[in-house]
Amino acid sequence: MGHVWRNWSGSISFRPRQLECPASASKLAAIVRAVHARGGTLRVAGAGHSSTDLASTTDTLLSLARLHGVISVDPARCRATVAAGSTLQELGKSLYEHDLALPNYGDVATQTIGGAIGTGTHGTGLEQPNLSEMMVGAKLVDGRGDVRVITSDDIETLHAARVALGTLGVFTEITLQLVPTFDVERREYAAATDDALADWPRLVAENRSFDFYWYPRRDDVKLRLVNPLGGGTVALPYARALEKHSGYSHQVIPTHSGLPYRFEECEYAVPYEDGLACFARIRERIKRDWRRLVGWRVLVRTVAADDSHLSPAQGRRTVTISLHQNHSLPWQDFFADMEPIFRAHGGRPHWGKKHGMRAADLRPRYPAWDAFQRIRRAFDPDGTFLSPYLRQILGDAHE
């Protein structure tokens, strides 16, 4: 037990009993079988971008770093099967060589595709679902070390597997529904907050992707619009133009190739209809109580509805509101003060970001919760993938 694992921000650290990095799916399956045989627990670490304890374990930690790359391509159906340890950044470049592209990205592209799908990573755009929706099939190793194949022929299992927090099994291969390569332009503007909020319906409707950063100390915003070249909102008389970038989607949509600064983050997804009202309360509370202590920005995005059982966007269009705080400054009290506002608006937390909700809080917010648990038990009946943290947020779902 010599290796200490830390997430990218440094807020999560633990010392696993053993760290495994298999070079093949068969070796991976053998590791799971061995852990299961002794009644142990296994978790998978992706890029370490999550700031919750999803990867935490004092038993076996698995890295998929040696399982990466494009395995096969089906150009006729715009699909590709990729290794689960591939990063989004790597896939963007590799798929471009096949004239294919991921439909969307989040702010960064450092995550592994398995981790992004497992946590419901998303970008922005009212017609853009989270990245999990790209998955139309997969191979994974279940809790007893057996290889399972998931396809769209079993749609309920697919809906459970897309945002499963690594509790159904360990992905080895993922088949993605892609799109042909496309060019985009990202335009950024500075504006007064109230002007931008008044224009919100138009900005959301007219742009492929739209979001904004709100800066509490200045009480102004930065608008970001991403569209095909020449598309989207043109007239913004109240805004001042900042930067403009154009190129292929994988070069432009992720705004950060890496994360040079570290921060903690809390994000909730609220129904689209509640989005602006929720943000107004967050804005008011921060201006009143936290403006001096919190100088970091708040990010507001939209996400299309989907059918994945544990997706924060399950069954409803959403507005996501992300709070940030420097990793070296107190964040616990700040986030705890904001969470009741999110919850009052029907918020569901981002699985990979700080939140205080537990199974009893979460279950009523997910209509397919029990269906997910039934499928999870079928894939991992003995709880091989259930860490203490996951038992807190999912309950003792193996019993």
C-alpha positions as a Markdown table, in Angstrom:
| # | Residue | x | y | z |
|---|---|---|---|---|
| 1 | Met | 0.0 | 0.0 | 0.0 |
| 2 | Gly | 2.5 | 2.6 | -1.1 |
| 3 | His | 0.7 | 4.5 | -3.8 |
| 4 | Val | -1.5 | 7.5 | -2.9 |
| 5 | Trp | -4.0 | 8.5 | -5.5 |
| 6 | Arg | -5.2 | 12.1 | -5.8 |
| 7 | Asn | -7.7 | 13.7 | -8.1 |
| 8 | Trp | -6.7 | 16.7 | -10.2 |
| 9 | Ser | -7.7 | 19.3 | -7.6 |
| 10 | Gly | -6.2 | 17.5 | -4.7 |
| 11 | Ser | -9.4 | 17.4 | -2.6 |
| 12 | Ile | -9.7 | 13.6 | -2.9 |
| 13 | Ser | -6.8 | 11.3 | -1.9 |
| 14 | Phe | -6.6 | 7.7 | -0.8 |
| 15 | Arg | -4.2 | 4.8 | -0.6 |
| 16 | Pro | -5.5 | 1.7 | -2.4 |
| 17 | Arg | -4.4 | -1.8 | -1.4 |
| 18 | Gln | -3.3 | -2.4 | -5.0 |
| 19 | Leu | -3.2 | -0.5 | -8.2 |
| 20 | Glu | -3.7 | -2.4 | -11.5 |
| 21 | Cys | -3.3 | -1.2 | -15.1 |
| 22 | Pro | -4.1 | -4.1 | -17.3 |
| 23 | Ala | -3.0 | -4.1 | -21.0 |
| 24 | Ser | -5.9 | -6.3 | -22.2 |
| 25 | Ala | -9.5 | -7.0 | -21.6 |
| 26 | Ser | -8.8 | -10.6 | -20.6 |
| 27 | Lys | -6.3 | -9.4 | -17.9 |
| 28 | Leu | -8.8 | -6.9 | -16.7 |
| 29 | Ala | -11.5 | -9.7 | -16.3 |
| 30 | Ala | -9.0 | -11.8 | -14.4 |
| 31 | Ile | -8.4 | -9.0 | -12.0 |
| 32 | Val | -12.1 | -8.6 | -11.3 |
| 33 | Arg | -12.5 | -12.3 | -10.8 |
| 34 | Ala | -9.7 | -12.4 | -8.3 |
| 35 | Val | -11.2 | -9.4 | -6.3 |
| 36 | His | -14.7 | -10.9 | -6.4 |
| 37 | Ala | -13.4 | -14.3 | -5.2 |
| 38 | Arg | -11.9 | -12.8 | -2.0 |
| 39 | Gly | -15.0 | -10.6 | -1.4 |
| 40 | Gly | -13.1 | -7.4 | -2.2 |
| 41 | Thr | -14.0 | -4.1 | -3.8 |
| 42 | Leu | -12.7 | -2.6 | -7.0 |
| 43 | Arg | -13.1 | 0.9 | -8.4 |
| 44 | Val | -11.9 | 2.5 | -11.6 |
| 45 | Ala | -10.0 | 5.7 | -11.9 |
| 46 | Gly | -10.2 | 7.7 | -15.2 |
| 47 | Ala | -8.5 | 11.0 | -15.6 |
| 48 | Gly | -9.1 | 12.0 | -12.0 |
| 49 | His | -11.2 | 15.0 | -13.1 |
| 50 | Ser | -14.2 | 14.2 | -10.7 |
| 51 | Ser | -14.2 | 15.9 | -7.3 |
| 52 | Thr | -16.3 | 13.3 | -5.5 |
| 53 | Asp | -15.2 | 10.0 | -4.1 |
| 54 | Leu | -16.4 | 7.9 | -7.0 |
| 55 | Ala | -12.9 | 6.3 | -7.4 |
| 56 | Ser | -12.1 | 6.1 | -3.8 |
| 57 | Thr | -11.2 | 2.7 | -2.4 |
| 58 | Thr | -8.8 | 1.1 | 0.1 |
| 59 | Asp | -8.9 | -2.1 | -1.9 |
| 60 | Thr | -8.2 | -2.4 | -5.6 |
| 61 | Leu | -7.9 | 0.6 | -8.0 |
| 62 | Leu | -8.0 | 0.0 | -11.7 |
| 63 | Ser | -6.6 | 2.3 | -14.4 |
| 64 | Leu | -7.6 | 1.9 | -18.0 |
| 65 | Ala | -4.7 | 4.0 | -19.3 |
| 66 | Arg | -3.3 | 1.1 | -21.4 |
| 67 | Leu | -6.7 | 0.4 | -23.0 |
| 68 | His | -7.1 | 3.3 | -25.4 |
| 69 | Gly | -7.6 | 4.1 | -29.1 |
| 70 | Val | -10.1 | 3.5 | -31.9 |
| 71 | Ile | -10.8 | -0.2 | -32.3 |
| 72 | Ser | -13.1 | -0.1 | -35.4 |
| 73 | Val | -15.1 | 2.3 | -37.5 |
| 74 | Asp | -18.4 | 1.9 | -39.3 |
| 75 | Pro | -18.5 | 4.9 | -41.7 |
| 76 | Ala | -21.9 | 4.1 | -43.1 |
| 77 | Arg | -23.6 | 4.5 | -39.7 |
| 78 | Cys | -21.2 | 7.1 | -38.3 |
| 79 | Arg | -20.2 | 4.8 | -35.5 |
| 80 | Ala | -16.9 | 3.8 | -33.9 |
| 81 | Thr | -15.9 | 1.4 | -31.2 |
| 82 | Val | -13.2 | 2.7 | -28.9 |
| 83 | Ala | -11.3 | 1.5 | -25.9 |
| 84 | Ala | -12.8 | 2.9 | -22.7 |
| 85 | Gly | -9.6 | 4.4 | -21.5 |
| 86 | Ser | -9.3 | 6.8 | -24.4 |
| 87 | Thr | -9.4 | 10.5 | -23.6 |
| 88 | Leu | -11.9 | 12.8 | -25.3 |
| 89 | Gln | -8.9 | 14.8 | -26.6 |
| 90 | Glu | -7.3 | 11.7 | -28.1 |
| 91 | Leu | -10.6 | 10.6 | -29.7 |
| 92 | Gly | -11.2 | 14.0 | -31.2 |
| 93 | Lys | -8.0 | 13.8 | -33.1 |
| 94 | Ser | -8.3 | 10.1 | -34.0 |
| 95 | Leu | -11.9 | 10.2 | -35.2 |
| 96 | Tyr | -11.1 | 13.3 | -37.3 |
| 97 | Glu | -8.8 | 11.0 | -39.4 |
| 98 | His | -11.9 | 9.0 | -40.2 |
| 99 | Asp | -14.0 | 12.1 | -41.0 |
| 100 | Leu | -16.0 | 11.6 | -37.8 |
| 101 | Ala | -16.5 | 13.7 | -34.7 |
| 102 | Leu | -18.0 | 13.5 | -31.3 |
| 103 | Pro | -21.3 | 15.4 | -31.3 |
| 104 | Asn | -20.3 | 17.6 | -28.4 |
| 105 | Tyr | -17.8 | 18.2 | -25.6 |
| 106 | Gly | -17.7 | 19.7 | -22.2 |
| 107 | Asp | -15.4 | 22.6 | -21.2 |
| 108 | Val | -12.4 | 20.2 | -21.1 |
| 109 | Ala | -11.4 | 17.1 | -23.1 |
| 110 | Thr | -9.0 | 15.5 | -20.6 |
| 111 | Gln | -11.6 | 12.9 | -19.3 |
| 112 | Thr | -11.6 | 9.3 | -20.4 |
| 113 | Ile | -14.6 | 8.3 | -22.5 |
| 114 | Gly | -15.5 | 5.7 | -19.9 |
| 115 | Gly | -15.5 | 8.2 | -17.1 |
| 116 | Ala | -17.4 | 10.9 | -19.1 |
| 117 | Ile | -20.1 | 8.4 | -20.0 |
| 118 | Gly | -20.2 | 7.0 | -16.5 |
| 119 | Thr | -20.8 | 10.4 | -14.8 |
| 120 | Gly | -23.0 | 12.1 | -17.3 |
| 121 | Thr | -20.4 | 14.7 | -18.5 |
| 122 | His | -22.1 | 17.3 | -20.6 |
| 123 | Gly | -21.5 | 20.4 | -22.7 |
| 124 | Thr | -24.1 | 23.0 | -23.5 |
| 125 | Gly | -27.0 | 23.5 | -25.9 |
| 126 | Leu | -30.7 | 22.9 | -25.5 |
| 127 | Glu | -30.6 | 20.3 | -28.3 |
| 128 | Gln | -27.3 | 18.8 | -27.1 |
| 129 | Pro | -27.6 | 15.9 | -24.6 |
| 130 | Asn | -24.9 | 14.8 | -22.3 |
| 131 | Leu | -22.0 | 12.7 | -23.7 |
| 132 | Ser | -23.5 | 9.5 | -22.3 |
| 133 | Glu | -26.1 | 9.6 | -25.0 |
| 134 | Met | -23.4 | 8.8 | -27.6 |
| 135 | Met | -23.1 | 5.3 | -26.3 |
| 136 | Val | -25.1 | 2.8 | -28.4 |
| 137 | Gly | -23.3 | -0.3 | -27.2 |
| 138 | Ala | -20.5 | -1.5 | -25.0 |
| 139 | Lys | -18.5 | -4.4 | -23.6 |
| 140 | Leu | -17.9 | -4.5 | -19.9 |
| 141 | Val | -16.7 | -6.8 | -17.2 |
| 142 | Asp | -19.4 | -7.4 | -14.6 |
| 143 | Gly | -19.0 | -7.9 | -10.8 |
| 144 | Arg | -18.1 | -11.5 | -11.2 |
| 145 | Gly | -15.5 | -11.1 | -13.9 |
| 146 | Asp | -17.7 | -12.1 | -16.8 |
| 147 | Val | -17.8 | -10.1 | -20.1 |
| 148 | Arg | -21.2 | -8.7 | -20.9 |
| 149 | Val | -22.3 | -7.1 | -24.2 |
| 150 | Ile | -24.8 | -4.3 | -24.2 |
| 151 | Thr | -26.6 | -3.2 | -27.3 |
| 152 | Ser | -29.6 | -1.1 | -28.2 |
| 153 | Asp | -31.6 | -4.3 | -28.5 |
| 154 | Asp | -31.9 | -4.1 | -24.7 |
| 155 | Ile | -32.8 | -0.5 | -24.4 |
| 156 | Glu | -33.5 | -0.5 | -20.6 |
| 157 | Thr | -30.1 | -2.0 | -19.9 |
| 158 | Leu | -28.5 | 0.6 | -22.2 |
| 159 | His | -30.3 | 3.3 | -20.3 |
| 160 | Ala | -29.0 | 2.0 | -17.0 |
| 161 | Ala | -25.4 | 1.5 | -18.3 |
| 162 | Arg | -24.9 | 5.0 | -19.7 |
| 163 | Val | -24.7 | 6.9 | -16.4 |
| 164 | Ala | -23.9 | 4.1 | -13.9 |
| 165 | Leu | -21.0 | 5.5 | -11.9 |
| 166 | Gly | -19.0 | 2.4 | -12.6 |
| 167 | Thr | -21.4 | 0.2 | -10.7 |
| 168 | Leu | -22.5 | -2.2 | -13.4 |
| 169 | Gly | -19.0 | -3.1 | -14.4 |
| 170 | Val | -15.8 | -1.9 | -16.0 |
| 171 | Phe | -16.1 | -0.8 | -19.6 |
| 172 | Thr | -13.6 | -2.2 | -22.0 |
| 173 | Glu | -15.1 | -1.1 | -25.3 |
| 174 | Ile | -17.7 | 1.5 | -26.1 |
| 175 | Thr | -19.5 | 2.0 | -29.4 |
| 176 | Leu | -20.3 | 5.6 | -30.1 |
| 177 | Gln | -22.9 | 7.3 | -32.3 |
| 178 | Leu | -20.9 | 10.0 | -34.0 |
| 179 | Val | -21.5 | 12.7 | -36.6 |
| 180 | Pro | -19.5 | 13.8 | -39.7 |
| 181 | Thr | -16.7 | 16.2 | -39.0 |
| 182 | Phe | -17.9 | 19.8 | -38.7 |
| 183 | Asp | -16.4 | 23.3 | -38.4 |
| 184 | Val | -17.6 | 25.7 | -35.7 |
| 185 | Glu | -17.0 | 29.2 | -34.5 |
| 186 | Arg | -16.9 | 30.2 | -30.9 |
| 187 | Arg | -17.6 | 33.9 | -30.2 |
| 188 | Glu | -17.3 | 35.4 | -26.7 |
| 189 | Tyr | -18.8 | 38.7 | -25.4 |
| 190 | Ala | -18.9 | 40.7 | -22.2 |
| 191 | Ala | -22.2 | 42.1 | -21.1 |
| 192 | Ala | -24.2 | 43.4 | -18.1 |
| 193 | Thr | -25.9 | 40.5 | -16.4 |
| 194 | Asp | -29.4 | 41.8 | -16.5 |
| 195 | Asp | -29.1 | 42.5 | -20.3 |
| 196 | Ala | -28.0 | 39.0 | -20.9 |
| 197 | Leu | -30.7 | 37.4 | -18.8 |
| 198 | Ala | -33.4 | 39.4 | -20.6 |
| 199 | Asp | -32.0 | 38.0 | -23.9 |
| 200 | Trp | -31.8 | 34.4 | -22.5 |
| 201 | Pro | -34.7 | 32.9 | -24.5 |
| 202 | Arg | -33.4 | 34.2 | -27.8 |
| 203 | Leu | -29.7 | 33.2 | -27.1 |
| 204 | Val | -30.7 | 29.6 | -26.1 |
| 205 | Ala | -33.0 | 29.2 | -29.1 |
| 206 | Glu | -30.8 | 30.7 | -31.8 |
| 207 | Asn | -27.4 | 29.1 | -31.0 |
| 208 | Arg | -26.2 | 25.5 | -31.2 |
| 209 | Ser | -24.4 | 26.0 | -27.9 |
| 210 | Phe | -24.7 | 28.9 | -25.6 |
| 211 | Asp | -23.6 | 29.4 | -22.0 |
| 212 | Phe | -22.4 | 32.2 | -19.8 |
| 213 | Tyr | -20.0 | 32.8 | -16.9 |
| 214 | Trp | -21.2 | 35.2 | -14.2 |
| 215 | Tyr | -18.6 | 37.0 | -12.2 |
| 216 | Pro | -19.9 | 37.8 | -8.8 |
| 217 | Arg | -17.6 | 40.7 | -7.8 |
| 218 | Arg | -18.2 | 42.6 | -11.0 |
| 219 | Asp | -21.8 | 41.3 | -11.5 |
| 220 | Asp | -21.3 | 41.0 | -15.2 |
| 221 | Val | -21.1 | 38.0 | -17.6 |
| 222 | Lys | -19.1 | 36.5 | -20.4 |
| 223 | Leu | -21.3 | 35.0 | -23.1 |
| 224 | Arg | -20.1 | 32.1 | -25.2 |
| 225 | Leu | -21.8 | 31.2 | -28.5 |
| 226 | Val | -20.7 | 28.1 | -30.5 |
| 227 | Asn | -22.2 | 27.6 | -34.0 |
| 228 | Pro | -21.5 | 26.4 | -37.5 |
| 229 | Leu | -19.6 | 29.0 | -39.4 |
| 230 | Gly | -21.8 | 32.0 | -40.1 |
| 231 | Gly | -24.7 | 30.7 | -37.9 |
| 232 | Gly | -26.2 | 31.7 | -34.6 |
| 233 | Thr | -27.1 | 35.1 | -33.1 |
| 234 | Val | -25.5 | 38.0 | -34.9 |
| 235 | Ala | -27.0 | 41.1 | -33.2 |
| 236 | Leu | -25.9 | 41.7 | -29.6 |
| 237 | Pro | -26.1 | 45.5 | -29.3 |
| 238 | Tyr | -25.7 | 45.4 | -25.5 |
| 239 | Ala | -22.5 | 43.3 | -25.6 |
| 240 | Arg | -18.8 | 44.0 | -26.2 |
| 241 | Ala | -17.0 | 41.5 | -28.5 |
| 242 | Leu | -14.1 | 39.7 | -26.9 |
| 243 | Glu | -12.5 | 36.6 | -28.6 |
| 244 | Lys | -13.4 | 34.6 | -31.6 |
| 245 | His | -12.1 | 31.1 | -32.5 |
| 246 | Ser | -12.9 | 28.9 | -35.4 |
| 247 | Gly | -11.8 | 25.4 | -36.5 |
| 248 | Tyr | -12.9 | 21.8 | -36.3 |
| 249 | Ser | -15.2 | 21.0 | -33.4 |
| 250 | His | -12.6 | 19.1 | -31.4 |
| 251 | Gln | -10.3 | 22.1 | -31.6 |
| 252 | Val | -12.8 | 24.7 | -30.6 |
| 253 | Ile | -15.6 | 23.4 | -28.4 |
| 254 | Pro | -13.4 | 22.4 | -25.4 |
| 255 | Thr | -12.2 | 25.7 | -24.2 |
| 256 | His | -9.4 | 24.3 | -22.0 |
| 257 | Ser | -6.8 | 21.7 | -23.3 |
| 258 | Gly | -5.9 | 21.2 | -19.7 |
| 259 | Leu | -6.6 | 22.7 | -16.3 |
| 260 | Pro | -3.7 | 24.9 | -15.3 |
| 261 | Tyr | -5.5 | 26.1 | -12.1 |
| 262 | Arg | -7.2 | 24.0 | -9.5 |
| 263 | Phe | -10.7 | 24.6 | -8.1 |
| 264 | Glu | -13.6 | 22.8 | -6.5 |
| 265 | Glu | -17.0 | 22.7 | -8.1 |
| 266 | Cys | -20.6 | 22.1 | -7.2 |
| 267 | Glu | -23.1 | 21.7 | -10.0 |
| 268 | Tyr | -26.9 | 21.0 | -10.0 |
| 269 | Ala | -29.2 | 20.4 | -13.0 |
| 270 | Val | -32.6 | 22.0 | -12.5 |
| 271 | Pro | -35.6 | 21.9 | -14.9 |
| 272 | Tyr | -35.2 | 24.3 | -17.7 |
| 273 | Glu | -38.4 | 26.2 | -16.7 |
| 274 | Asp | -36.8 | 26.8 | -13.2 |
| 275 | Gly | -33.4 | 27.7 | -14.5 |
| 276 | Leu | -33.4 | 31.5 | -14.4 |
| 277 | Ala | -35.4 | 31.7 | -11.2 |
| 278 | Cys | -32.8 | 29.4 | -9.5 |
| 279 | Phe | -29.9 | 31.4 | -10.9 |
| 280 | Ala | -31.6 | 34.6 | -9.6 |
| 281 | Arg | -31.6 | 33.2 | -6.1 |
| 282 | Ile | -28.0 | 32.0 | -6.3 |
| 283 | Arg | -26.9 | 35.4 | -7.6 |
| 284 | Glu | -28.8 | 37.2 | -4.8 |
| 285 | Arg | -27.3 | 34.9 | -2.1 |
| 286 | Ile | -23.8 | 35.2 | -3.4 |
| 287 | Lys | -24.0 | 39.0 | -3.7 |
| 288 | Arg | -25.4 | 39.3 | -0.2 |
| 289 | Asp | -23.3 | 36.8 | 1.7 |
| 290 | Trp | -20.3 | 35.5 | -0.3 |
| 291 | Arg | -19.1 | 38.2 | -2.6 |
| 292 | Arg | -16.1 | 39.0 | -0.5 |
| 293 | Leu | -15.0 | 35.4 | -0.1 |
| 294 | Val | -15.9 | 34.0 | -3.5 |
| 295 | Gly | -14.4 | 35.6 | -6.5 |
| 296 | Trp | -14.7 | 32.7 | -8.8 |
| 297 | Arg | -17.2 | 32.6 | -11.7 |
| 298 | Val | -20.5 | 30.7 | -11.9 |
| 299 | Leu | -21.2 | 28.8 | -15.1 |
| 300 | Val | -24.7 | 28.4 | -16.5 |
| 301 | Arg | -25.5 | 25.9 | -19.3 |
| 302 | Thr | -28.4 | 24.0 | -20.9 |
| 303 | Val | -28.6 | 20.3 | -21.6 |
| 304 | Ala | -31.2 | 18.3 | -23.7 |
| 305 | Ala | -33.4 | 15.8 | -22.0 |
| 306 | Asp | -32.5 | 12.1 | -22.2 |
| 307 | Asp | -33.6 | 8.6 | -21.0 |
| 308 | Ser | -30.6 | 7.4 | -19.0 |
| 309 | His | -31.8 | 6.2 | -15.6 |
| 310 | Leu | -29.4 | 8.2 | -13.4 |
| 311 | Ser | -28.8 | 11.1 | -15.8 |
| 312 | Pro | -29.3 | 14.5 | -14.2 |
| 313 | Ala | -31.2 | 15.4 | -17.4 |
| 314 | Gln | -33.4 | 12.3 | -17.3 |
| 315 | Gly | -36.8 | 13.1 | -18.6 |
| 316 | Arg | -36.4 | 16.8 | -18.7 |
| 317 | Arg | -34.5 | 19.7 | -20.4 |
| 318 | Thr | -32.2 | 21.2 | -17.9 |
| 319 | Val | -30.3 | 24.3 | -16.9 |
| 320 | Thr | -27.1 | 23.4 | -15.1 |
| 321 | Ile | -25.5 | 25.9 | -12.6 |
| 322 | Ser | -21.9 | 25.3 | -11.6 |
| 323 | Leu | -20.3 | 27.0 | -8.6 |
| 324 | His | -16.5 | 27.3 | -8.4 |
| 325 | Gln | -14.1 | 28.1 | -5.6 |
| 326 | Asn | -10.3 | 28.0 | -5.6 |
| 327 | His | -9.0 | 24.7 | -4.3 |
| 328 | Ser | -7.0 | 26.4 | -1.5 |
| 329 | Leu | -9.9 | 28.5 | -0.2 |
| 330 | Pro | -12.8 | 27.3 | 2.0 |
| 331 | Trp | -15.5 | 25.8 | -0.2 |
| 332 | Gln | -17.5 | 23.6 | 2.1 |
| 333 | Asp | -19.7 | 26.3 | 3.7 |
| 334 | Phe | -20.2 | 28.1 | 0.4 |
| 335 | Phe | -21.5 | 25.0 | -1.4 |
| 336 | Ala | -23.6 | 23.9 | 1.6 |
| 337 | Asp | -25.3 | 27.3 | 1.7 |
| 338 | Met | -26.2 | 27.1 | -2.0 |
| 339 | Glu | -27.4 | 23.5 | -2.1 |
| 340 | Pro | -30.8 | 24.1 | -0.5 |
| 341 | Ile | -31.6 | 26.6 | -3.2 |
| 342 | Phe | -30.8 | 24.0 | -5.9 |
| 343 | Arg | -32.8 | 21.4 | -4.1 |
| 344 | Ala | -35.8 | 23.7 | -3.7 |
| 345 | His | -35.9 | 24.0 | -7.5 |
| 346 | Gly | -35.8 | 20.2 | -8.1 |
| 347 | Gly | -32.1 | 20.1 | -8.6 |
| 348 | Arg | -30.1 | 16.9 | -9.3 |
| 349 | Pro | -26.4 | 17.0 | -8.5 |
| 350 | His | -23.6 | 16.3 | -11.0 |
| 351 | Trp | -22.3 | 12.9 | -10.0 |
| 352 | Gly | -18.7 | 14.0 | -10.4 |
| 353 | Lys | -18.9 | 17.3 | -8.5 |
| 354 | Lys | -19.2 | 18.2 | -4.9 |
| 355 | His | -22.6 | 17.7 | -3.3 |
| 356 | Gly | -24.1 | 16.6 | 0.0 |
| 357 | Met | -27.0 | 14.4 | -1.2 |
| 358 | Arg | -27.4 | 10.8 | -0.2 |
| 359 | Ala | -29.6 | 7.9 | -1.3 |
| 360 | Ala | -32.7 | 9.0 | 0.6 |
| 361 | Asp | -32.4 | 12.4 | -1.0 |
| 362 | Leu | -31.6 | 11.2 | -4.4 |
| 363 | Arg | -34.2 | 8.4 | -4.9 |
| 364 | Pro | -37.3 | 10.6 | -5.2 |
| 365 | Arg | -35.6 | 12.8 | -7.9 |
| 366 | Tyr | -35.0 | 9.9 | -10.3 |
| 367 | Pro | -38.2 | 8.2 | -11.7 |
| 368 | Ala | -36.1 | 5.2 | -12.9 |
| 369 | Trp | -34.1 | 4.8 | -9.7 |
| 370 | Asp | -35.6 | 1.4 | -8.8 |
| 371 | Ala | -35.2 | 0.1 | -12.4 |
| 372 | Phe | -31.5 | 1.1 | -12.3 |
| 373 | Gln | -31.0 | -0.7 | -9.0 |
| 374 | Arg | -32.6 | -3.9 | -10.3 |
| 375 | Ile | -30.2 | -3.9 | -13.3 |
| 376 | Arg | -27.3 | -3.0 | -11.2 |
| 377 | Arg | -27.9 | -5.9 | -8.9 |
| 378 | Ala | -28.1 | -8.2 | -11.9 |
| 379 | Phe | -24.6 | -7.1 | -13.1 |
| 380 | Asp | -23.0 | -7.0 | -9.7 |
| 381 | Pro | -25.0 | -9.1 | -7.2 |
| 382 | Asp | -22.2 | -9.2 | -4.6 |
| 383 | Gly | -21.3 | -5.5 | -4.6 |
| 384 | Thr | -17.8 | -5.8 | -6.0 |
| 385 | Phe | -18.1 | -2.3 | -7.3 |
| 386 | Leu | -19.8 | -0.7 | -4.3 |
| 387 | Ser | -17.4 | 1.3 | -2.2 |
| 388 | Pro | -18.5 | 2.9 | 1.1 |
| 389 | Tyr | -19.2 | 6.2 | -0.7 |
| 390 | Leu | -21.3 | 4.5 | -3.4 |
| 391 | Arg | -23.3 | 2.8 | -0.6 |
| 392 | Gln | -24.0 | 6.2 | 0.8 |
| 393 | Ile | -25.4 | 7.7 | -2.5 |
| 394 | Leu | -27.0 | 4.5 | -3.9 |
| 395 | Gly | -27.9 | 2.7 | -0.7 |
| 396 | Asp | -26.9 | -0.9 | -0.1 |
| 397 | Ala | -28.3 | -1.8 | -3.5 |
| 398 | His | -26.8 | -5.3 | -3.6 |
| 399 | Glu | -29.0 | -6.6 | -0.8 |
